[in-house]
Amino acid sequence: MKRRNFIFDIFSISLMSSLSTRLKAKNFNFTPMVRSISTWKTTEANLKAGLLLDKGIDGLTAAVEGVAVEEENPKNTTVGFGGAPDRTGKVTLDACVMNHLGDCGAVVAVENIVNVARLAKDVMEKTPHVMLAGKGAHDFAISEGYKQTDLLTEKSKEDWKKWLESEQYKPIINIENHDTIGMLCLDKNKNISGACTTSGLAYKMRGRVGDSPIIGSGLFIDNKVGGAVATGLGEEVLKTVGSFLVVELMRQGKSPHEACEAAVKRIVSSNSQENKFQVAYIAMNKDGDVGSYSIEPGFTYMDYFKGENKEKITESAF
Ligand code: GLY
């Protein structure tokens, strides 16, 4: 057994046993084939989505309500409320959603609204458009009854002020500074949907938009094949239309793991990695098989399946 697999098994077993105990204690009945996966250690968000799927809720609603947990978490500095601001001190959020029919919605550079994945779903369902940006997206949110919230917390303001002292911008690869929650949900009707939401790179240039709200880059679903979501340095995902690439590679017969690996290696092959950065993909095919791959070690994702919510370690290119 490879060392990494061994560590992963030990890790999963301990997480599994505590969660299984909780679910068994509640006489919980899971729905056998539903599955939810999400980037990074987004335990509560993935559990929320998984439990909604178990109750028979559709995949898109489960994904949007799942990622809302992180959007509302002030401790997550890469998403929603408490997300790191741009270099001018303004928090601007990006998100997109896509469902099993190929319908999609997105919002970019939205200020003062917490649940931007929900807003992207509203763009999809209530407007004739796919994407709304900036003030237009914000005004649409207000017209739909979203409340305005200052997204800067005391902590994120303090961190930004500290950053201003040096104004050094470096893409970040470690676990604590992960970015973006992307989620894929397979519902009881065998339909895959997904959501992706982020505050983008910390201290980005004002107006910078990454991969997360771009259908095909941050997220892509083809219900006949599967779905994929990306996390990491958005510029590199955008240049390779990463999530679309993963789905197309699955269409050609690759497993989710193989497809994520090939998409990551396409980025690696055109970069020297002198300036280290992280990109990772997670993917699910129409049979509910899942996989992932990252450039740098340290990337994990959550997998809710058969009533258990496990953290999984990902193989990496380096
Ligand atoms: N992956 C998030 C971003 O680059 O904005």
PDB file of C-alpha atoms and ligand atoms in Angstrom, residues 179-180 198 200-201 208 210-212 231-235, ligand 1:
ATOM      1  CA  ASP A 179      -9.359  29.224  -1.546  1.00  0.00           C
ATOM      2  CA  THR A 180     -12.777  28.575  -2.998  1.00  0.00           C
ATOM      3  CA  THR A 198     -15.031  32.471  -3.614  1.00  0.00           C
ATOM      4  CA  GLY A 200     -10.840  35.181  -4.984  1.00  0.00           C
ATOM      5  CA  LEU A 201      -7.170  35.644  -4.317  1.00  0.00           C
ATOM      6  CA  ARG A 208      -9.633  40.966 -10.887  1.00  0.00           C
ATOM      7  CA  GLY A 210     -10.616  34.382 -11.361  1.00  0.00           C
ATOM      8  CA  ASP A 211     -11.939  31.049 -12.558  1.00  0.00           C
ATOM      9  CA  SER A 212     -14.642  30.431  -9.969  1.00  0.00           C
ATOM     10  CA  THR A 231      -9.756  25.481  -6.718  1.00  0.00           C
ATOM     11  CA  GLY A 232      -6.451  27.318  -6.617  1.00  0.00           C
ATOM     12  CA  LEU A 233      -4.813  29.950  -8.778  1.00  0.00           C
ATOM     13  CA  GLY A 234      -7.677  31.020 -11.037  1.00  0.00           C
ATOM     14  CA  GLU A 235      -5.506  32.444 -13.803  1.00  0.00           C
TER      15      GLU A 235
HETATM   16  N1  GLY B   1      -9.888  30.033  -7.556  1.00  0.00           N
HETATM   17  C1  GLY B   1     -10.309  31.263  -7.101  1.00  0.00           C
HETATM   18  C2  GLY B   1      -9.695  32.396  -7.779  1.00  0.00           C
HETATM   19  O1  GLY B   1      -8.610  32.281  -8.332  1.00  0.00           O
HETATM   20  O2  GLY B   1     -10.277  33.466  -7.734  1.00  0.00           O
END
